[in-house]
Coordinates of C-alpha atoms in Angstrom, one line a residue:
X1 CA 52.1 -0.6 -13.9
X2 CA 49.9 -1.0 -10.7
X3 CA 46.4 -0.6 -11.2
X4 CA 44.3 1.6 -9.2
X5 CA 41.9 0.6 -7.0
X6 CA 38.9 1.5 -4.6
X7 CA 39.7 4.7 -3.2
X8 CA 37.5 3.9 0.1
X9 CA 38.9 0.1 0.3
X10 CA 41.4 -0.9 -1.7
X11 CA 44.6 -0.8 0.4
X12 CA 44.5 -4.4 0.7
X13 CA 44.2 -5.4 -2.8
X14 CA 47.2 -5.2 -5.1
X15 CA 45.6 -4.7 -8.1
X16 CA 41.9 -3.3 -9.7
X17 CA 38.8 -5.3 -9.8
X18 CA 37.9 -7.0 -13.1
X19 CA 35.2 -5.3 -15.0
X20 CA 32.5 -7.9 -14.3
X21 CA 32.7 -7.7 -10.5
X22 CA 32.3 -4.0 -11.1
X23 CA 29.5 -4.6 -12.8
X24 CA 27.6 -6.8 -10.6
X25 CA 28.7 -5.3 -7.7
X26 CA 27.6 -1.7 -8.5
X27 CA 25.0 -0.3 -6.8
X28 CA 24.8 3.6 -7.4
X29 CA 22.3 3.1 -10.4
X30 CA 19.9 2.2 -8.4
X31 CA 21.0 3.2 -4.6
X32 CA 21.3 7.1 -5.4
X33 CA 17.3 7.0 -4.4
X34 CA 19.3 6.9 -1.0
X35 CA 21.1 10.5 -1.7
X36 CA 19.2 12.8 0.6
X37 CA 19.1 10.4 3.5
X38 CA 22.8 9.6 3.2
X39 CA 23.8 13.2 3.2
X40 CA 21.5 14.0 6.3
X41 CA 22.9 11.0 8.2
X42 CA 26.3 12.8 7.8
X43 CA 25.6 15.9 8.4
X44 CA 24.4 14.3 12.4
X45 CA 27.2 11.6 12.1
X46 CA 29.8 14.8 11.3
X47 CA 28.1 16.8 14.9
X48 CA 28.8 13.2 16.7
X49 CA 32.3 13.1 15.8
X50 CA 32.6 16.1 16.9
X51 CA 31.1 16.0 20.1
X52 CA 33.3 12.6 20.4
X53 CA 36.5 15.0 19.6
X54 CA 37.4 13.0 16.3
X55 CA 37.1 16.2 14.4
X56 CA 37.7 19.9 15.8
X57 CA 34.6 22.5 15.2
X58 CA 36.2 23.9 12.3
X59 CA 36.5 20.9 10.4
X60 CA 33.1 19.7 11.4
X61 CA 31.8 22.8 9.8
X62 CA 33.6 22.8 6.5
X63 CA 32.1 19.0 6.3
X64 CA 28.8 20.2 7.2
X65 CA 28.8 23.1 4.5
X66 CA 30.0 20.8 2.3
X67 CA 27.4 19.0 2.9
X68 CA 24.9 21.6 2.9
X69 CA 26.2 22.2 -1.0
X70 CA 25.9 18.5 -2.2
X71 CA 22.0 18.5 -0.7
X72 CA 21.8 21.7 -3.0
X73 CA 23.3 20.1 -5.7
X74 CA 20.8 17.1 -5.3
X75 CA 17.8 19.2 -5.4
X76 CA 18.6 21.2 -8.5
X77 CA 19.3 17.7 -10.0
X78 CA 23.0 19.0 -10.4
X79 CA 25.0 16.1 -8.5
X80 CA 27.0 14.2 -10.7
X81 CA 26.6 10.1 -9.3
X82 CA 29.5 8.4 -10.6
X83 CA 29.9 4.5 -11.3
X84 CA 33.4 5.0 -10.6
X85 CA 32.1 5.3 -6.9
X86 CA 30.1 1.5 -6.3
X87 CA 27.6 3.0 -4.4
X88 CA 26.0 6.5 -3.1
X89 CA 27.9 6.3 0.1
X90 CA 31.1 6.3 -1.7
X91 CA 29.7 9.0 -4.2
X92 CA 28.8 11.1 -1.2
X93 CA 32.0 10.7 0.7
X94 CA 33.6 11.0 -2.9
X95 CA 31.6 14.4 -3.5
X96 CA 32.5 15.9 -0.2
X97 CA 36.3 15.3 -0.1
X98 CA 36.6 17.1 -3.5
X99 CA 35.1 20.0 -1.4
X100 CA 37.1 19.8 1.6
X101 CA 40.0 17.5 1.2
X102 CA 41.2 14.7 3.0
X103 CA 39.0 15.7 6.0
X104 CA 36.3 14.3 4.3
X105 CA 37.7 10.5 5.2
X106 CA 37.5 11.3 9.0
X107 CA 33.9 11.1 8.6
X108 CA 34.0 7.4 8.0
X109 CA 35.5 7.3 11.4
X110 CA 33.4 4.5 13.6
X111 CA 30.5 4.0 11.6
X112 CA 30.8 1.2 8.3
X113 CA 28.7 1.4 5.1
X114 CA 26.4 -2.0 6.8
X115 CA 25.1 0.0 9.7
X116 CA 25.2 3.0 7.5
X117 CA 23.1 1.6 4.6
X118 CA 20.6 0.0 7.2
X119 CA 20.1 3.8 8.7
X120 CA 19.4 5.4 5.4
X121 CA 17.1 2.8 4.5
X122 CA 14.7 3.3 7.5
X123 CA 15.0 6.7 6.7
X124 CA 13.7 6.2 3.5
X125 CA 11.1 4.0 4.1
X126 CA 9.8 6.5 6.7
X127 CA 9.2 9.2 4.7
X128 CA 7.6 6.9 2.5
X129 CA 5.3 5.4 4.8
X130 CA 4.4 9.2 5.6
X131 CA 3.3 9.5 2.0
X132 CA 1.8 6.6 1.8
X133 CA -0.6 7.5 4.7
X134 CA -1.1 10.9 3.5
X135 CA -2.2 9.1 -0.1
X136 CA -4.4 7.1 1.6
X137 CA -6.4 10.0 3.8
X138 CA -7.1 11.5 0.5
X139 CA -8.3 8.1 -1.4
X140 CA -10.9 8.0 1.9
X141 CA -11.9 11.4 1.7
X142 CA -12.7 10.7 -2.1
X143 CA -14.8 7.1 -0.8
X144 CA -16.5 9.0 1.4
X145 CA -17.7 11.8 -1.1
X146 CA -18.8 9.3 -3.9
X147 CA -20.8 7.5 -1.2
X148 CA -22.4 10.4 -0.3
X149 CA -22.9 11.5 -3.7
X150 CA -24.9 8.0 -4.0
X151 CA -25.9 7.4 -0.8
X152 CA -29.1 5.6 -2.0
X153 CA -28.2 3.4 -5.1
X154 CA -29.3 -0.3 -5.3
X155 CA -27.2 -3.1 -6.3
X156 CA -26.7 -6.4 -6.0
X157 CA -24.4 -7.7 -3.6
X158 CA -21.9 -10.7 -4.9
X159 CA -20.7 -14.0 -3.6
X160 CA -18.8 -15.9 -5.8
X161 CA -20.1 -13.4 -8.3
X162 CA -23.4 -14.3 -8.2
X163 CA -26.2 -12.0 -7.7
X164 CA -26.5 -12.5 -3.7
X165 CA -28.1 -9.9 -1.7
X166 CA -28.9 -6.2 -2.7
X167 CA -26.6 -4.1 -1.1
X168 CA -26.2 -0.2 -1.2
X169 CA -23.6 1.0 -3.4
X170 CA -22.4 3.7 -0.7
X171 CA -22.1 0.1 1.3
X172 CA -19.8 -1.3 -1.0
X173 CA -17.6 1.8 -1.5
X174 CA -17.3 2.1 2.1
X175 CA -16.3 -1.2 2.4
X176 CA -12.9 -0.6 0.5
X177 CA -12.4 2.7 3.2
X178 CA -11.9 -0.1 5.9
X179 CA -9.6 -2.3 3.6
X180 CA -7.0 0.7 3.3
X181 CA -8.0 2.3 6.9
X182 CA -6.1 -1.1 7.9
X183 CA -3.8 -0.4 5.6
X184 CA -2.8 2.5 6.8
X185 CA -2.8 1.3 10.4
X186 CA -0.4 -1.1 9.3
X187 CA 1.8 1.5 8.5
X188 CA 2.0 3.4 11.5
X189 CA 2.7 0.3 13.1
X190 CA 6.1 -0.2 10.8
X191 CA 7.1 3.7 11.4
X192 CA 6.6 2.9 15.4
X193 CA 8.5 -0.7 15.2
X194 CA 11.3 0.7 12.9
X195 CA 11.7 4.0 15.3
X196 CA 15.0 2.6 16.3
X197 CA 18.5 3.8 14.6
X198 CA 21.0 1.2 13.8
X199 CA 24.3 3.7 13.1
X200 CA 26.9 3.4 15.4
X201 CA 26.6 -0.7 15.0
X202 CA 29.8 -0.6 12.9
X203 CA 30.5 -3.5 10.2
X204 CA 28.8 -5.8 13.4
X205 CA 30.0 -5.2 16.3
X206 CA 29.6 -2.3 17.6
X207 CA 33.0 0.6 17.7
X208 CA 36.2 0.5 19.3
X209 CA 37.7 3.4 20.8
X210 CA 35.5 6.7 19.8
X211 CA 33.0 7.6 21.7
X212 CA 30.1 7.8 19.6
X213 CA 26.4 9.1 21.5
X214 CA 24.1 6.6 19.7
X215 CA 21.8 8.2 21.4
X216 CA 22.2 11.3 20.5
X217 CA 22.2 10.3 16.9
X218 CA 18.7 8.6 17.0
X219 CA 17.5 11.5 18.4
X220 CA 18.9 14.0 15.7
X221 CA 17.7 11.5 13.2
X222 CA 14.0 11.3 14.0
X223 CA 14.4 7.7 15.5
X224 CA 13.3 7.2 19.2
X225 CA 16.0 5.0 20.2
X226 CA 19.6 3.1 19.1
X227 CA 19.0 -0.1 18.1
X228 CA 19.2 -2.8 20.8
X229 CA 22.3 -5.2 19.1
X230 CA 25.1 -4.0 16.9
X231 CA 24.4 -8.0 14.9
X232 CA 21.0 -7.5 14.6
X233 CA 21.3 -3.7 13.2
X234 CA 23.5 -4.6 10.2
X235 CA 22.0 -8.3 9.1
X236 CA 18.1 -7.8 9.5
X237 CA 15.7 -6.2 7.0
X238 CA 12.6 -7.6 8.8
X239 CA 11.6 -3.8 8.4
X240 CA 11.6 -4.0 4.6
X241 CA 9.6 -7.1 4.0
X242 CA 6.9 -5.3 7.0
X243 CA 7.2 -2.6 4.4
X244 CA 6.6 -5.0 0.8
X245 CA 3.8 -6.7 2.9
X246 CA 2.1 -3.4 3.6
X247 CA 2.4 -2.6 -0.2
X248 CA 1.2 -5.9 -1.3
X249 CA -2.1 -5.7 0.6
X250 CA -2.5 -2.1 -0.5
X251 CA -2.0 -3.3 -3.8
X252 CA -4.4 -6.1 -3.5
X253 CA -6.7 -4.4 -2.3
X254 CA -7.0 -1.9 -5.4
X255 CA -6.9 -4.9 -7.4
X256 CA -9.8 -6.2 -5.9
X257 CA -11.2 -2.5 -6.7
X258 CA -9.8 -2.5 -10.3
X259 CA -11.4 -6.3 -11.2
X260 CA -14.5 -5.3 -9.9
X261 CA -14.9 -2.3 -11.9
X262 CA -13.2 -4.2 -14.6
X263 CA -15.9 -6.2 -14.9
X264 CA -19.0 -4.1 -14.1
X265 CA -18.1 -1.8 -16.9
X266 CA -18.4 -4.3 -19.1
X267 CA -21.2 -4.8 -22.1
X268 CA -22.9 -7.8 -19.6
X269 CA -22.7 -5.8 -16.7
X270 CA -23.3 -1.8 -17.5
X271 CA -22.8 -0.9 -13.8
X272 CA -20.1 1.9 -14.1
X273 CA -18.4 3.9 -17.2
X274 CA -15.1 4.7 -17.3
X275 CA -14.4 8.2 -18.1
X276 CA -12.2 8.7 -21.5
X277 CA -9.1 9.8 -19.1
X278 CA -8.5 6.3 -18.0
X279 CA -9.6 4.3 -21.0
X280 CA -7.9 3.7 -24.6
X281 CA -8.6 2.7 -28.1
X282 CA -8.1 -0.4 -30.2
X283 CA -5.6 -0.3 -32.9
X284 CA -7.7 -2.3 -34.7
X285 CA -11.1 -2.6 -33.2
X286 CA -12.4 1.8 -33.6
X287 CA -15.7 0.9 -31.3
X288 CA -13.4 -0.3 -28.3
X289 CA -13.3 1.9 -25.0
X290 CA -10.0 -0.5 -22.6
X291 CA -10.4 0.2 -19.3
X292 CA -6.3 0.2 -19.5
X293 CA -5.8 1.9 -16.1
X294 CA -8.0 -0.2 -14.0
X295 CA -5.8 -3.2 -16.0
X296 CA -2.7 -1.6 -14.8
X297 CA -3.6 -1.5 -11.0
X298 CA -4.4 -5.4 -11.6
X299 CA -1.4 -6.0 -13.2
X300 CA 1.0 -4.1 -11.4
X301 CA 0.2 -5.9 -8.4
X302 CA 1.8 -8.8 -9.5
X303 CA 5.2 -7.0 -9.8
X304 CA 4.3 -5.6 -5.9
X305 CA 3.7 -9.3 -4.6
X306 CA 7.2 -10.3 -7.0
X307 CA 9.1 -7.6 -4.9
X308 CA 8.2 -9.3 -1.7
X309 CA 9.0 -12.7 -2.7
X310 CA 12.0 -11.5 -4.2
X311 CA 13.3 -10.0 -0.2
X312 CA 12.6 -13.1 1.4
X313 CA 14.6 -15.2 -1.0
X314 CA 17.2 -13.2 -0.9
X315 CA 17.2 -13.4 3.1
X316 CA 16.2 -16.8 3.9
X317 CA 19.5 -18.8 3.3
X318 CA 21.8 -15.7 4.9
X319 CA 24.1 -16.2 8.0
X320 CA 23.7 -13.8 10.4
X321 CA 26.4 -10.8 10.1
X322 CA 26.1 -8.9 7.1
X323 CA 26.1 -10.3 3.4
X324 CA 26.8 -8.3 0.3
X325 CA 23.2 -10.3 -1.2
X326 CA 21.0 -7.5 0.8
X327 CA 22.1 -5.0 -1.6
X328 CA 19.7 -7.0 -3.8
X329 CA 16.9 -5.6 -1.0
X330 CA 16.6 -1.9 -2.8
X331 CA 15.6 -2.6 -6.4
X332 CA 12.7 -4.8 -5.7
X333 CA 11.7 -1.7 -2.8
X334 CA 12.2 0.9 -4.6
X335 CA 10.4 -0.5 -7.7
X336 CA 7.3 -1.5 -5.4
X337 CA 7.0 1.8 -3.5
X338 CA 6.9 3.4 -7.1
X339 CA 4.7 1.0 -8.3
X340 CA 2.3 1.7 -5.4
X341 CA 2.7 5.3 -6.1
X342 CA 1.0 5.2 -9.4
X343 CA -1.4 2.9 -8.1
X344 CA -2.7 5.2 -5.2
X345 CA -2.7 7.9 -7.7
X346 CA -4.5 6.3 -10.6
X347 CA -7.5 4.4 -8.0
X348 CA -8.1 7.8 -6.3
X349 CA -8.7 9.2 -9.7
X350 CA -10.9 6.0 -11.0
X351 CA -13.3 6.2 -7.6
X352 CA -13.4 9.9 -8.5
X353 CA -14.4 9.7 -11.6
X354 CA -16.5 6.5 -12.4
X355 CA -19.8 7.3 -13.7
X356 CA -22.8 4.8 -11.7
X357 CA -25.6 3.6 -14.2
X358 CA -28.1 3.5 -11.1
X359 CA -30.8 2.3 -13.1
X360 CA -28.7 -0.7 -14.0
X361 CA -27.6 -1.8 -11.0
X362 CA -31.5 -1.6 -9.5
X363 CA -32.6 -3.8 -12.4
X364 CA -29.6 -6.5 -11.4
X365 CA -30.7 -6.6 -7.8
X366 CA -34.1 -7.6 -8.9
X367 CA -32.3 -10.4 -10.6
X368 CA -31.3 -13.7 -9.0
X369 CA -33.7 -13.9 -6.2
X370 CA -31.7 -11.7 -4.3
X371 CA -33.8 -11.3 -1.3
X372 CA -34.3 -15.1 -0.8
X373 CA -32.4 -14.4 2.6
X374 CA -35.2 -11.8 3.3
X375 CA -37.9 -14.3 2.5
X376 CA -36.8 -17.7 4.8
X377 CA -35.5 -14.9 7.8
X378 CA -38.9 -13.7 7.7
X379 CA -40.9 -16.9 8.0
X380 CA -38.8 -17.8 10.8
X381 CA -39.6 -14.3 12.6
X382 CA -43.3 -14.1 11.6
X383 CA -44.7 -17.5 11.6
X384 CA -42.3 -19.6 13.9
X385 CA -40.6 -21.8 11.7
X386 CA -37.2 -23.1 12.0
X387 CA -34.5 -21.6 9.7
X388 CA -33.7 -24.8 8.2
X389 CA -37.5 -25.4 7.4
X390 CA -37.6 -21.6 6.1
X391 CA -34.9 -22.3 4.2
X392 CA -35.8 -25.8 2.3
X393 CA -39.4 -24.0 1.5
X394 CA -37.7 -20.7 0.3
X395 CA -35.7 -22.9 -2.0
X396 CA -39.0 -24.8 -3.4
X397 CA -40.5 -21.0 -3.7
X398 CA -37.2 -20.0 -6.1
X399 CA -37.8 -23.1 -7.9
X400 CA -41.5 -21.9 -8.2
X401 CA -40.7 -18.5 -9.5
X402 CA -37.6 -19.7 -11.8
X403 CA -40.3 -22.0 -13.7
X404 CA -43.1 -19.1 -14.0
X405 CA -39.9 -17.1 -14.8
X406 CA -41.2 -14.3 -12.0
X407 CA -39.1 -12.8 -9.4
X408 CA -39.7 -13.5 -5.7
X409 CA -42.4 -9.9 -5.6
X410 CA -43.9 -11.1 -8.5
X411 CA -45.5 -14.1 -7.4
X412 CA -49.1 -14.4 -6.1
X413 CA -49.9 -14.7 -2.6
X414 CA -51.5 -17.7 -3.6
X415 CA -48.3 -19.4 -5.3
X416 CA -46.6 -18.8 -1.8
X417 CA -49.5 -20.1 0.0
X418 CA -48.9 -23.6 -2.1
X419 CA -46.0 -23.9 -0.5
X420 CA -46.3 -22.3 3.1
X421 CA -49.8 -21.8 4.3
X422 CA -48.8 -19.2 6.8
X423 CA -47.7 -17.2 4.6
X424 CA -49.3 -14.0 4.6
X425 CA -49.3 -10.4 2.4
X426 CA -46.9 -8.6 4.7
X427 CA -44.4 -11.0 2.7
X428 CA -44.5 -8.3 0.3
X429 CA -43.0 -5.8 2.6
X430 CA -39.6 -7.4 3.0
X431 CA -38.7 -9.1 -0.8
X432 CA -38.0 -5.8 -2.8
X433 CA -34.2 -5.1 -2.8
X434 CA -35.2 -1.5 -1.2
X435 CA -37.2 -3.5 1.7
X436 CA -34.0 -6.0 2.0
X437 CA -31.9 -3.1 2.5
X438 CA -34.0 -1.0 4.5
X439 CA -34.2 -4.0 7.4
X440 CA -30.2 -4.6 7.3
X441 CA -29.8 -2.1 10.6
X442 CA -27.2 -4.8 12.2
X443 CA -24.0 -2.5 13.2
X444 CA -21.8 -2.2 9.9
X445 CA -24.8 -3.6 7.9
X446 CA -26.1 -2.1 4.6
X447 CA -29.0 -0.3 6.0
X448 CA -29.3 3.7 5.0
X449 CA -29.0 4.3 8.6
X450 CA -26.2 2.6 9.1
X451 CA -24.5 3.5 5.9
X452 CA -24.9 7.2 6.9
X453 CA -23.4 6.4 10.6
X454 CA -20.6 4.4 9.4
X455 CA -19.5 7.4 7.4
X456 CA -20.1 9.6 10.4
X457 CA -17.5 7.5 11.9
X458 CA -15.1 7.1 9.3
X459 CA -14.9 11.1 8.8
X460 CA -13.9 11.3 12.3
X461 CA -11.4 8.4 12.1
X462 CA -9.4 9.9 8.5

């Protein structure tokens, strides 16, 4: 007895596919995420075959109510996906001729699943760009209120995590609103390059007889234009690695967040508590508080920066035309989008509710001769030398105080004077952290003043 098989291709093949290509070449469980976009590109494609008189009014509006009922279905989580169908076009079409009939293969009619799939997929990562953007306005708004809340707490500033400069804390926050402010400049950039709709491309090259208004269809799709070549539309996904790039530097960037909370809330450090939301236990140890969820962000980076790599191995040995490989493209984006998700939600949350040990971080910027900097600038300003000289004698003056174990304030006019006659008692003005600071007016510098303009700015720019 004849086997069946695919009801949307099969009428070349004489008998069923083995179970194992079945099985690698199913898609649905992961390519349902595609179910709204699929059935809204329809519902257009349906008014475009239509206005191309492949299908009469009425049977364009039995598809489209049809249509209307499978989006319902989908949004009470009452859609049945079926692996009998490979994919969620085929479950869609599938769907939508056991509500109309045979009809529901007209609406196949000029368009193939590669320029099909390429559509929904800009679709989708538009929408997630928009929340990605909206995610990130919030995270701002929430930088900007903790570094008003401590608008005037002394740290230490690192490089190569050593105790550098002092820096205010508000400076550092505000530092990570212009990491993600790129961020999310990035990705209005990807929704404005992606703006163009590749259905009505066909398997390649374009269709034959029917005369499709691409145009028309970009338009009703929220895209500003066709796309410019029918090869191009189906082969490319230079959109979805644009998209796993913006997630990775999002991601990084909240690692770089995560580690440095990570390690300021540790026993050496005592900058920052973590609040007993985003913390767990030991199962062994009962006096251990793990800063799990800062971990996470760190960690789950990894699998962002994996999903990347993954796309452009999957793409860089393709011929042009379309492959069946970029079906591998979804997992790895879908998996990093949700991945970011949790990420956005769990470092807006963390900035939120870190506690600041200001007394701490004060104490630490004494530390390390922090305003060294302060010392050999000011020599150079107040009694001529050249920085390289103010620099070799600010050195022999750290030597000084590291052997009377002093910090750089602590030292006697007369211990400077040893090693720079000139120097004077107005020294003392410029190497205490809050004097370092105070002087640091350069534009974008740590300076109160230019702390509190920079978040003038920033409010204006969210």
């Amino acid at each position: 007895m004849k086997k069946s098989t695919n009801p949307i291709w099969g009428g070349r093949f004489k008998n069923s596919n083995s179970e194992l290509l079945k099985k690698i070449n199913n898609s649905i469980s992961f390519d349902y995420e595609l179910a709204f976009q699929d059935v809204k590109l329809n519902k257009v494609y349906s008014e475009a075959l239509f206005r191309a008189k492949v299908i009469t009014k009425n049977q364009k509006d039995k598809i489209i109510k049809a249509l209307n009922e499978i989006n319902q279905e989908l949004k009470n989580e009452k859609f049945k996906f079926s692996d009998s169908y490979e994919d969620i076009h085929m479950n869609i079409e599938m769907a939508l001729k056991s509500k109309v009939g045979e009809i529901a293969g007209k609406i196949h009619t000029g368009k193939s699943r590669n320029d099909q799939v390429a559509t929904d997929l800009k679709m989708w990562i538009r929408e997630k760009l928009d929340e990605i953007i909206k995610r990130i306005k919030q995270i701002q708004k929430t930088i900007i209120r903790k570094s008003e809340e401590n608008m005037n707490v002394i740290m230490p500033g690192f490089t190569h995590l050593q105790n550098a400069q002092p820096i205010l804390f508000s400076h550092y926050l505000m530092s990570f609103f212009e990491m993600i402010n790129r961020d999310k400049i990035r990705s209005l950039q990807l929704i404005e390059s992606l703006n163009e709709c590749p259905l009505g491309s066909g398997a390649l090259a374009g269709t034959n007889f029917f005369e499709i208004d691409r145009f028309y269809i970009a338009k009703q799709l929220g895209f500003k234009k066709p796309t410019e070549n029918s090869i191009d539309s189906v082969s490319d996904r230079d959109y979805v690695v644009e998209f796993l790039t913006i997630l990775s530097l999002i991601s990084m960037h909240f690692s770089k967040l995560s580690e440095d909370f990570i390690i300021w809330a540790s026993r050496a450090f005592e900058f920052i508590k973590f609040p007993d939301s985003l913390c767990t236990g030991s199962s062994i140890m009962p006096q251990k508080k793990n800063p799990d969820a800062a971990e996470l962000i760190r960690s789950k980076t990894g699998r962002v920066f994996s999903s990347l790599s993954n796309l452009l191995i999957i793409q860089k040995g393709l011929p042009s035309g379309y492959s069946k490989d970029l079906q591998e493209d979804k997992e790895p984006t879908f998996d990093a989008y949700y991945s970011i998700e949790i990420i956005l939600n769990v470092a807006n949350e963390m900035i939120k509710s870190i506690k600041i040990n200001k007394e701490r971080m004060y104490l630490e910027a004494n530390k390390g001769f922090t305003t060294a900097t302060d010392l050999a600038d000011w020599m150079v300003r107040k009694i001529g030398l050249s920085f390289r000289d103010a620099h070799y004698k600010t050195g022999k003056i750290v030597l000084l105080a590291e052997k009377e174990k002093k910090m750089l304030h602590q030292l006697t006019l007369d211990s400077l004077k040893k090693i720079e006659p000139k120097i004077n008692k107005d020294v003392y003005d410029i190497i205490l952290p809050e004097k370092s600071i105070f002087h640091k007016k350069s534009y974008g510098g740590t300076s109160l003043k230019t702390v509190v303009e920079a978040i003038k700015r920033a409010k204006k720019r969210i």
